[in-house]
Short mmCIF file of C-alpha atoms and ligand atoms in Angstrom, two decimals:
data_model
loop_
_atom_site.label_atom_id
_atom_site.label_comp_id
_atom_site.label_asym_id
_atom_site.label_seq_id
_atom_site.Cartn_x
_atom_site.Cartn_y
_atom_site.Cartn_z
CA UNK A 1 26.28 -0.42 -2.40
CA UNK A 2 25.55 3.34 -3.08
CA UNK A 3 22.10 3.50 -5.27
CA UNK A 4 19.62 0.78 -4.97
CA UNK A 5 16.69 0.52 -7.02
CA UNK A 6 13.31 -0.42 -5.91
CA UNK A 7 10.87 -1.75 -7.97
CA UNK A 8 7.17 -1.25 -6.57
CA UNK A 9 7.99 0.95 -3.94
CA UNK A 10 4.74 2.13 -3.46
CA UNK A 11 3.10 -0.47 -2.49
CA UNK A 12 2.75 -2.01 0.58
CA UNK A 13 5.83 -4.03 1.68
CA UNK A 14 8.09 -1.99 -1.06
CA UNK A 15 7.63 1.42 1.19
CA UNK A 16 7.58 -0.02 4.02
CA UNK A 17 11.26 -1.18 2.91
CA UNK A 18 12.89 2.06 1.72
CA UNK A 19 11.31 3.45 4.85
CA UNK A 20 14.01 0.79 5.99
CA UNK A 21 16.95 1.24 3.69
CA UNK A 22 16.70 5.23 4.36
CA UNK A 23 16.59 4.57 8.10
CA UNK A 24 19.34 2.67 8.27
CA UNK A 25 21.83 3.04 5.88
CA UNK A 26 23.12 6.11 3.35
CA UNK A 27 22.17 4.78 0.03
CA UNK A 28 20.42 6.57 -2.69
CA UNK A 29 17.02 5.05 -3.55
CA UNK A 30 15.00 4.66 -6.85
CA UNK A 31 11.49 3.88 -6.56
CA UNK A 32 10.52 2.62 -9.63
CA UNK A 33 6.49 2.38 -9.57
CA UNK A 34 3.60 1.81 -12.51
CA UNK A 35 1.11 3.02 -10.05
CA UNK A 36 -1.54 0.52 -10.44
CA UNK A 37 -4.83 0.49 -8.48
CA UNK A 38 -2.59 -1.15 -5.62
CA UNK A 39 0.33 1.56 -6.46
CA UNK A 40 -0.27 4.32 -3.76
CA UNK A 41 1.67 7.78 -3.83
CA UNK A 42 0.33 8.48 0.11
CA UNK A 43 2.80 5.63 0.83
CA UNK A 44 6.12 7.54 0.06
CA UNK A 45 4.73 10.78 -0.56
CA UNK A 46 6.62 12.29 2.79
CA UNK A 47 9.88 11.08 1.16
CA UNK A 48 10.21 13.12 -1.81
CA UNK A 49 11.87 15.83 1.07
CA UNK A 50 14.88 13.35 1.55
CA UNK A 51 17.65 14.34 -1.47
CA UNK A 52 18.78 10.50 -1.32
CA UNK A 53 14.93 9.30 -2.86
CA UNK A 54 14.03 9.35 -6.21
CA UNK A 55 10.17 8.58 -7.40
CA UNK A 56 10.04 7.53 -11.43
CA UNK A 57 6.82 6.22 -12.83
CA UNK A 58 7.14 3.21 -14.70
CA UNK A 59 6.52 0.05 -15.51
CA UNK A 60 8.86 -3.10 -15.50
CA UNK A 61 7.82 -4.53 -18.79
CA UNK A 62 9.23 -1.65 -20.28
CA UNK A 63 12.51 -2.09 -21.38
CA UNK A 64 13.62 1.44 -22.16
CA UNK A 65 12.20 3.14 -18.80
CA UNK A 66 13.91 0.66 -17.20
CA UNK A 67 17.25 1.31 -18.36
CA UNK A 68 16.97 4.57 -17.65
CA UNK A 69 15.99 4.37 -13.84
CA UNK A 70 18.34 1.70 -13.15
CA UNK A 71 21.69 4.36 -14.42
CA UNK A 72 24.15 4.45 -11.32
CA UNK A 73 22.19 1.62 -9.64
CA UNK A 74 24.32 -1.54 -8.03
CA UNK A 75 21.48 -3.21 -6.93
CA UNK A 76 17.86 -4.15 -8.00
CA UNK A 77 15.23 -5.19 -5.18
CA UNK A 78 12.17 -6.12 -7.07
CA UNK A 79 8.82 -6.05 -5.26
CA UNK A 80 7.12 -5.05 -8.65
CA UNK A 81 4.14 -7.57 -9.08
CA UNK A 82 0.09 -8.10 -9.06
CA UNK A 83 -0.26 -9.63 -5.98
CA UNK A 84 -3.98 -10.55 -4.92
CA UNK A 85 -4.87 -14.22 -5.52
CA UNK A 86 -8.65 -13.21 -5.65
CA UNK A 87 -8.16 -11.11 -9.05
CA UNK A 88 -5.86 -13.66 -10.35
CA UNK A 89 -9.10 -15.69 -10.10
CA UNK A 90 -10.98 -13.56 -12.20
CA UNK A 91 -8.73 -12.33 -14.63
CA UNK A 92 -4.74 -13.50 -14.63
CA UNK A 93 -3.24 -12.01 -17.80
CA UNK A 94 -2.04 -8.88 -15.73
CA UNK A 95 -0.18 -11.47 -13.27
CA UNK A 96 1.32 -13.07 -16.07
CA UNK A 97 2.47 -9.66 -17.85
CA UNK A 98 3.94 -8.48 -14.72
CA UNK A 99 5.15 -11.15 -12.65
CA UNK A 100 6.50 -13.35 -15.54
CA UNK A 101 7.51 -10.71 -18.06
CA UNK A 102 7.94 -8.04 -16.02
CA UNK A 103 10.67 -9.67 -14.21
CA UNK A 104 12.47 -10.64 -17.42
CA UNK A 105 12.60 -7.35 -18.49
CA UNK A 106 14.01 -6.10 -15.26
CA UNK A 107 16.85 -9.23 -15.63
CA UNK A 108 17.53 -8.69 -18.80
CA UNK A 109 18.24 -4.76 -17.87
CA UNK A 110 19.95 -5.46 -14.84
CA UNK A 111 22.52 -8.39 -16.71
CA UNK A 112 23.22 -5.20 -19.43
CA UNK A 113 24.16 -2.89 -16.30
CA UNK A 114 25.65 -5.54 -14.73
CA UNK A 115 24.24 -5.27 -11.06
CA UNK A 116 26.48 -6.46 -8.02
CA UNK A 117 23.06 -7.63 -6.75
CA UNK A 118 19.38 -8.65 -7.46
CA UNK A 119 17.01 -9.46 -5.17
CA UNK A 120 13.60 -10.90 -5.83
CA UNK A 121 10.54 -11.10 -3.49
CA UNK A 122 8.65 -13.95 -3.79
CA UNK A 123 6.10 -16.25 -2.33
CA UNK A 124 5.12 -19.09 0.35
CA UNK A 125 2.86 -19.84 -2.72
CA UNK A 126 4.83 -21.21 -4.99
CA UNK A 127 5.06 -24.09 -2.68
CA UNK A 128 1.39 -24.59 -3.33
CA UNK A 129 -0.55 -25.77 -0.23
CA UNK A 130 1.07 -27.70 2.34
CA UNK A 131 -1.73 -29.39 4.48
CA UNK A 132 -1.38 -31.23 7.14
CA UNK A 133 1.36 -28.69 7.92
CA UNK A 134 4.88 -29.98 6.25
CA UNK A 135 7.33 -27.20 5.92
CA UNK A 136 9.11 -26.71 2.53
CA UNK A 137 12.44 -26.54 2.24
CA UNK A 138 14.17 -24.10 -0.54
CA UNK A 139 15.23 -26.81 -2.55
CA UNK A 140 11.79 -28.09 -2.34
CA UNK A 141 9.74 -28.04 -6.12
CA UNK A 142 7.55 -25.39 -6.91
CA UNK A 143 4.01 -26.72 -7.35
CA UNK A 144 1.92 -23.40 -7.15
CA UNK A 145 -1.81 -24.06 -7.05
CA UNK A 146 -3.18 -20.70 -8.24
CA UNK A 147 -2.86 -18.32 -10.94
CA UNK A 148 -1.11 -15.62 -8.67
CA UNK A 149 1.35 -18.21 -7.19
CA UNK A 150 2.02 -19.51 -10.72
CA UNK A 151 2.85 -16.28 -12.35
CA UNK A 152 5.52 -15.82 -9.37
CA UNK A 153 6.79 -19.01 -9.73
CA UNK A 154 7.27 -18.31 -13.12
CA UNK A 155 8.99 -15.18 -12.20
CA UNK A 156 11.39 -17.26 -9.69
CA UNK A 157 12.48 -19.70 -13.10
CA UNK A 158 13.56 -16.73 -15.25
CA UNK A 159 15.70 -16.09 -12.27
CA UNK A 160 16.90 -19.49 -11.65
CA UNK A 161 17.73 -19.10 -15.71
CA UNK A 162 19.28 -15.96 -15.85
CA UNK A 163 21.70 -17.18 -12.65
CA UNK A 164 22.56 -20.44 -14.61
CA UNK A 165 23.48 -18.91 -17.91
CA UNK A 166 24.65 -15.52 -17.01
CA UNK A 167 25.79 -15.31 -13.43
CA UNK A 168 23.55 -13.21 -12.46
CA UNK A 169 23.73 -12.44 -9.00
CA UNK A 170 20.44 -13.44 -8.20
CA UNK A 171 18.71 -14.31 -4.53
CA UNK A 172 15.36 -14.77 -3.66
CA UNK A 173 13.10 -14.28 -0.73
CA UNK A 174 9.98 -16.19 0.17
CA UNK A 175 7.79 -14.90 2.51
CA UNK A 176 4.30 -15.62 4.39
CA UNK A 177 1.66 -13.40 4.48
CA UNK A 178 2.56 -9.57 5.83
CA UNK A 179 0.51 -7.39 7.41
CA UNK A 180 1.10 -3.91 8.76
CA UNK A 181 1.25 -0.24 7.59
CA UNK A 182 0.04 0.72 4.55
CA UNK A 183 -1.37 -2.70 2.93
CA UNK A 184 -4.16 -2.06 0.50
CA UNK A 185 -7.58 -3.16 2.02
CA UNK A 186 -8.43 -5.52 -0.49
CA UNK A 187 -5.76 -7.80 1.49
CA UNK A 188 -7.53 -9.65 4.39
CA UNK A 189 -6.49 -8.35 7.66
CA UNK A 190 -6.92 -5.08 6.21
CA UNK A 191 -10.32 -5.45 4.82
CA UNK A 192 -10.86 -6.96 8.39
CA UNK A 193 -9.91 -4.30 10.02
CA UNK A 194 -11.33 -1.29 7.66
CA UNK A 195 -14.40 -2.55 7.64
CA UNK A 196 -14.64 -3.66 11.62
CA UNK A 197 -14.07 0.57 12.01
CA UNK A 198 -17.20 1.12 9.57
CA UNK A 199 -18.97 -1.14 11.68
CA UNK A 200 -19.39 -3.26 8.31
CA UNK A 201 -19.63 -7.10 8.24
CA UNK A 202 -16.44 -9.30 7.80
CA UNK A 203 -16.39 -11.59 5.24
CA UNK A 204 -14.66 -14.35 6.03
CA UNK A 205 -14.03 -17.08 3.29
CA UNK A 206 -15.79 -20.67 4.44
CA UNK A 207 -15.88 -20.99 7.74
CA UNK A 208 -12.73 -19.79 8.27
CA UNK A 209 -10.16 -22.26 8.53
CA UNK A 210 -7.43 -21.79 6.34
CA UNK A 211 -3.86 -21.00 8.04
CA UNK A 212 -1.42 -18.08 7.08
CA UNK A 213 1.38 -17.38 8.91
CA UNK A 214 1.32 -13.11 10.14
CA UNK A 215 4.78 -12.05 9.24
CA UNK A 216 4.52 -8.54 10.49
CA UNK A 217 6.06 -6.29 7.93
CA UNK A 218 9.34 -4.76 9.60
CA UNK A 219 10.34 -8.53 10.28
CA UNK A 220 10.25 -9.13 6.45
CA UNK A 221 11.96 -5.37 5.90
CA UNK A 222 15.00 -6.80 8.67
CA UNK A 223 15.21 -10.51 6.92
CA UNK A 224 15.05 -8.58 3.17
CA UNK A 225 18.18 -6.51 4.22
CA UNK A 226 19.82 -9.11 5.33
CA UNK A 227 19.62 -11.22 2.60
CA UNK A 228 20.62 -8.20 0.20
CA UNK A 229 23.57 -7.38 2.15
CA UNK A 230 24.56 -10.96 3.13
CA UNK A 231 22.70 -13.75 0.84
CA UNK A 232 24.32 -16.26 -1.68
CA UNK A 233 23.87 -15.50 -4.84
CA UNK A 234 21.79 -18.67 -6.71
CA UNK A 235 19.82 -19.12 -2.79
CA UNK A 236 16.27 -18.71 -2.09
CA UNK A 237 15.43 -18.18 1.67
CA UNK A 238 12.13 -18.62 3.20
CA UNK A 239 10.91 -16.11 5.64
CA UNK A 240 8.19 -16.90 8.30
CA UNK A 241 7.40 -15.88 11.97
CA UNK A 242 5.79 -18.78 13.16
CA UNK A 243 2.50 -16.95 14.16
CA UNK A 244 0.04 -19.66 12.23
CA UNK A 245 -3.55 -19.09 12.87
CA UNK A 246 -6.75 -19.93 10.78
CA UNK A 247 -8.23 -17.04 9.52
CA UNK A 248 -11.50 -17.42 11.59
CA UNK A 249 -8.90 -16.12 15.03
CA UNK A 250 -7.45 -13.53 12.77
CA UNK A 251 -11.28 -11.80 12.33
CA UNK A 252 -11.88 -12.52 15.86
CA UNK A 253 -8.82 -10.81 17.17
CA UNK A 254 -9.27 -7.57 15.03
CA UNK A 255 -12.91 -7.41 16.07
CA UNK A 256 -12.11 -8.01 20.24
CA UNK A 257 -9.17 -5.64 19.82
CA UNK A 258 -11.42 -2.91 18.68
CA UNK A 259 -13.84 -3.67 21.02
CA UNK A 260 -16.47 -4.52 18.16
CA UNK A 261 -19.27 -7.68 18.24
CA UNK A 262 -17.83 -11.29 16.47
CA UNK A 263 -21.44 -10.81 15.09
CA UNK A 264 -19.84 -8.95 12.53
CA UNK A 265 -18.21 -12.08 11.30
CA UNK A 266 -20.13 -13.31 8.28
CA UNK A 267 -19.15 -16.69 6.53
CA UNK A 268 -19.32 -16.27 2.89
CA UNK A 269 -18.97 -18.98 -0.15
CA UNK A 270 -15.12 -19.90 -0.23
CA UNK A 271 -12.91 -18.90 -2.99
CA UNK A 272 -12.36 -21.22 -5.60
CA UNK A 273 -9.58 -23.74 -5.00
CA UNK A 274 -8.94 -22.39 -1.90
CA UNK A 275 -5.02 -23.41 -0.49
CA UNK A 276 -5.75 -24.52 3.12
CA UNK A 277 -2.34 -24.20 4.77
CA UNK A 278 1.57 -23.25 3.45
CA UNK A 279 3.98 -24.16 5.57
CA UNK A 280 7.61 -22.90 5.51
CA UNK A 281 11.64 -24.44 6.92
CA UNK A 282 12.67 -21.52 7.95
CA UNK A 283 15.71 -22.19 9.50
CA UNK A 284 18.13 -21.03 6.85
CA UNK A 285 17.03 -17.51 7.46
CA UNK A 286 17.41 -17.80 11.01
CA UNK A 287 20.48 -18.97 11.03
CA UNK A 288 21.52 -16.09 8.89
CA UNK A 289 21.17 -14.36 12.35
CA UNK A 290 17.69 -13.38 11.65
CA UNK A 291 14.13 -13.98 14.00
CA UNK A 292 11.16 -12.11 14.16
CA UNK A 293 10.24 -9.64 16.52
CA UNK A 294 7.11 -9.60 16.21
CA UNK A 295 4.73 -12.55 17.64
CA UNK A 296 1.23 -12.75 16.79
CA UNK A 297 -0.44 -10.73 18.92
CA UNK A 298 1.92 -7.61 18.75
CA UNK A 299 1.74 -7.88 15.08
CA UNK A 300 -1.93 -7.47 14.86
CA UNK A 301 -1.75 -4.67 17.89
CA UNK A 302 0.22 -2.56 15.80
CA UNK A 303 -1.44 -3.35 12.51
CA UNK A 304 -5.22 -2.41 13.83
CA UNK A 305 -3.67 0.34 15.82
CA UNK A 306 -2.32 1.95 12.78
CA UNK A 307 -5.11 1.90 10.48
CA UNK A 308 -7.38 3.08 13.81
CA UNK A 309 -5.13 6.05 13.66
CA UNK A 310 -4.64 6.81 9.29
CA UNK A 311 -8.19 6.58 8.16
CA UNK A 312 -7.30 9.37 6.25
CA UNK A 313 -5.21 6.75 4.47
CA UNK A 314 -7.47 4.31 3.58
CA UNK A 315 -10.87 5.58 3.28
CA UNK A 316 -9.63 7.33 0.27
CA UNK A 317 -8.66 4.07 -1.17
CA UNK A 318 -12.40 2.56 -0.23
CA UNK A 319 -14.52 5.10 -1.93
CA UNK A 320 -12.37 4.37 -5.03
CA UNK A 321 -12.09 1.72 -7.43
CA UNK A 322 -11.70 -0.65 -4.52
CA UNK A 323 -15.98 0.37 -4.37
CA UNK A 324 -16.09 -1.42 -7.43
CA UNK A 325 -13.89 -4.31 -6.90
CA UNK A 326 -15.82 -4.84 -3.47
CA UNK A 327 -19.40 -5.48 -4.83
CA UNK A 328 -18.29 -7.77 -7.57
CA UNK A 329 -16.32 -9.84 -4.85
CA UNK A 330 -18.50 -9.61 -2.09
CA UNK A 331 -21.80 -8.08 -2.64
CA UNK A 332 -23.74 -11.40 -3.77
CA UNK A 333 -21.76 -13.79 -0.91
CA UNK A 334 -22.39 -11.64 1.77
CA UNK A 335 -26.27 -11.84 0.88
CA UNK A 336 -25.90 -15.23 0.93
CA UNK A 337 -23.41 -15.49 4.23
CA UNK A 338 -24.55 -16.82 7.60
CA UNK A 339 -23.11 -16.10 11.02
CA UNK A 340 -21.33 -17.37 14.11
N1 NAD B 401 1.87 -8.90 0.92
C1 NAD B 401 2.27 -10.13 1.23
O1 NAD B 401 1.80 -10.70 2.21
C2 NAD B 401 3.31 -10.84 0.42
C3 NAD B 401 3.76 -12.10 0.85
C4 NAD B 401 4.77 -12.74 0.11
C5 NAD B 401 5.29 -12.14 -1.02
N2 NAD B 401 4.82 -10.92 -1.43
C6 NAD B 401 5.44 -10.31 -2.61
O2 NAD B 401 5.99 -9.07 -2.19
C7 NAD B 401 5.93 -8.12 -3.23
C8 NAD B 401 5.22 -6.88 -2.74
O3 NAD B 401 3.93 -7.22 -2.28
P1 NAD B 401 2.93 -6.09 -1.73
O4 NAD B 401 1.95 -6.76 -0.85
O5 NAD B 401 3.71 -4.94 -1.21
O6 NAD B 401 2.19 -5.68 -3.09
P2 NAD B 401 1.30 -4.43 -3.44
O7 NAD B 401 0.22 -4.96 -4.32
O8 NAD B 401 0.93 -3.67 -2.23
O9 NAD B 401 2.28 -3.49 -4.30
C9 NAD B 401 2.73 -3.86 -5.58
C10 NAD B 401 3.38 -2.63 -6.17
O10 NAD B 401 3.91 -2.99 -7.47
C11 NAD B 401 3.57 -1.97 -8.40
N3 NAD B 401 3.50 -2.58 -9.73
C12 NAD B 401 2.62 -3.50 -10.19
N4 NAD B 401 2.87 -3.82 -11.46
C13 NAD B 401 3.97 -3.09 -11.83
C14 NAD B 401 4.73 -2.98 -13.01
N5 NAD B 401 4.38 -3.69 -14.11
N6 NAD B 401 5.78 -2.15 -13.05
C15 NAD B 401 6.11 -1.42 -11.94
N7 NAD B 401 5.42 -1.46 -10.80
C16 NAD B 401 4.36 -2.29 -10.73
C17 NAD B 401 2.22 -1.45 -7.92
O11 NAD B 401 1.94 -0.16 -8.45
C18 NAD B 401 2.41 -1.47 -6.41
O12 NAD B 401 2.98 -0.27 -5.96
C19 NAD B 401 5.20 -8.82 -4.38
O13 NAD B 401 6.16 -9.29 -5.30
C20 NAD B 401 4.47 -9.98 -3.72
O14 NAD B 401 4.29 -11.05 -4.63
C21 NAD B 401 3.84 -10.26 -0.74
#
């Protein structure tokens, strides 16, 4: 492998991953990037001084800007996508366009430059909720419950496709919920933690108790390499860490680790057809060689510690559009919320 491109490498998990694939490794890297509101140049910004990265703005429904950016390139690791469930709720045709389409287009490119390897990033979603817990397996169907989780399954069957009838060397990750470095604030820890450090209240969906898993982001970046380097083609492999907590502890441990009230919690109407649990096998990753170093608590240490120290980062972000976003989602439940 000498050039690798990256599609959606500046958003959260994608440049946290080339910050990866630069560190470790001497392959040239393409970011390939639309910039949408969730696109962020600050993420990869300090890159542009390594000769090995390449920025190109584009966008993966486009057929011709794709074939462009992918010249020279043996592999493809696609991280493109809309990815908040909330504004798949109230308006999906973006998730569609991008996570459906988009990734056609970028197969359909990649089988014309014949790539040795492309890698997908999916979803725990497109399992659809799993409650009481019962972990699916990879050969498990896809019964996504949302729009988000649909448009990404959809995304995973033009893959399946394009590995039956062309060969395409296609694998697949599916991962639980990241958090870390650089992930937009609209996502929940975030938005937990960015707005515990404005002394703002934390919204917190019904009263709480729905269960992610808290992959912390360099775990995904170590199983995502391996799975490029050493995956079968035609596989999908599930990636989780095992650190399952309702979201309720999640708002209680960013507030007690910044040494802020749990009166800022605030209970606010749930979101519509909420998923109450996924639930992930995991052990074909691990016994790829792969486990997480990261448990719960040292995953939310380092992600509250991080956005304590970059507010530069993403205060910029929260006077923006994200303003906007934040009054239509939360304004009117937050008047209506009630507390501990
Ligand atoms: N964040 C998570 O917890 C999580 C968990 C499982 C899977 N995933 C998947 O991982 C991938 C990355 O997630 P993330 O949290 O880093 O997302 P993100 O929203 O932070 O970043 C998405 C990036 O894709 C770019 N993009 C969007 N549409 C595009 C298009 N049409 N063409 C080119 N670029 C486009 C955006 O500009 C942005 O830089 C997504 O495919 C997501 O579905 C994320």
């Amino acid at each position: 492998m000498k050039r690798v491109l990256i599609t959606g490498g500046a958003g959260f998990i994608g440049s946290n991953f080339i910050r990866h694939l630069l560190a470790r490794y001497d392959y040239e890297v393409v970011n390939f990037d639309k910039l949408t509101y969730a696109g962020n140049p600050d993420n990869v910004n300090d890159l542009q001084s390594d000769r090995r990265y390449r920025f190109v703005k584009g966008d993966i429904c486009d057929p011709a800007a794709v074939n462009v950016a992918l010249d020279g390139c043996d592999a493809v690791v696609n991280f493109a996508a809309e990815t908040h469930v909330d504004r798949s709720l109230i308006d999906a045709g973006a998730f569609i366009q991008t996570d459906v389409h988009g990734v056609f287009a970028l197969l359909e490119a990649a089988r014309q430059h014949g790539v040795e390897r492309f890698l997908h990033i999916s979803t725990d979603e497109v399992y659809g909720p799993r409650f009481p817990a019962n972990p699916a397996r990879e050969d498990d169907p896809l019964t996504p419950a949302n729009p988000y989780a649909a448009s990404k399954a959809g995304g995973e069957m033009q893959c399946q496709a394009f590995f039956r009838t062309y060969g395409l060397p296609i694998i697949v990750t599916r991962s639980r919920n990241n958090i870390g470095p650089r992930q937009h604030p609209e996502k929940a820890v975030a938005l937990f933690i960015t707005n515990a450090l404005e002394d703002l209240p934390l919204p917190v969906y019904g009263e709480g108790l729905q269960v992610r898993d808290r992959l912390y982001v360099d775990d995904n970046c170590e199983a995502i390499d391996l799975v490029l380097h050493r995956g079968q083609p035609g596989e999908a492999y599930n990636i989780g860490a095992d650190n399952e907590r309702p979201n309720i502890e999640v708002a209680q441990a960013v507030l007690d680790l910044l040494d802020k009230p749990r009166d800022l919690i605030r209970f606010i109407e749930d979101r519509t057809n909420h998923d109450a649990r996924y639930s992930l096998d995991t052990s074909k990753i691990r016994a790829l060689g792969w486990e997480p170093q990261h448990d719960f608590e040292t995953a939310m240490a380092r992600t509250v510690a991080w956005y304590r120290d970059n507010p530069w980062w993403w205060q910029k972000i929260r006077s923006g559009e994200f303003s906007v976003y934040y009054q239509q989602q939360y304004a009117g439940r937050l008047a209506r919320s009630h507390g501990p």
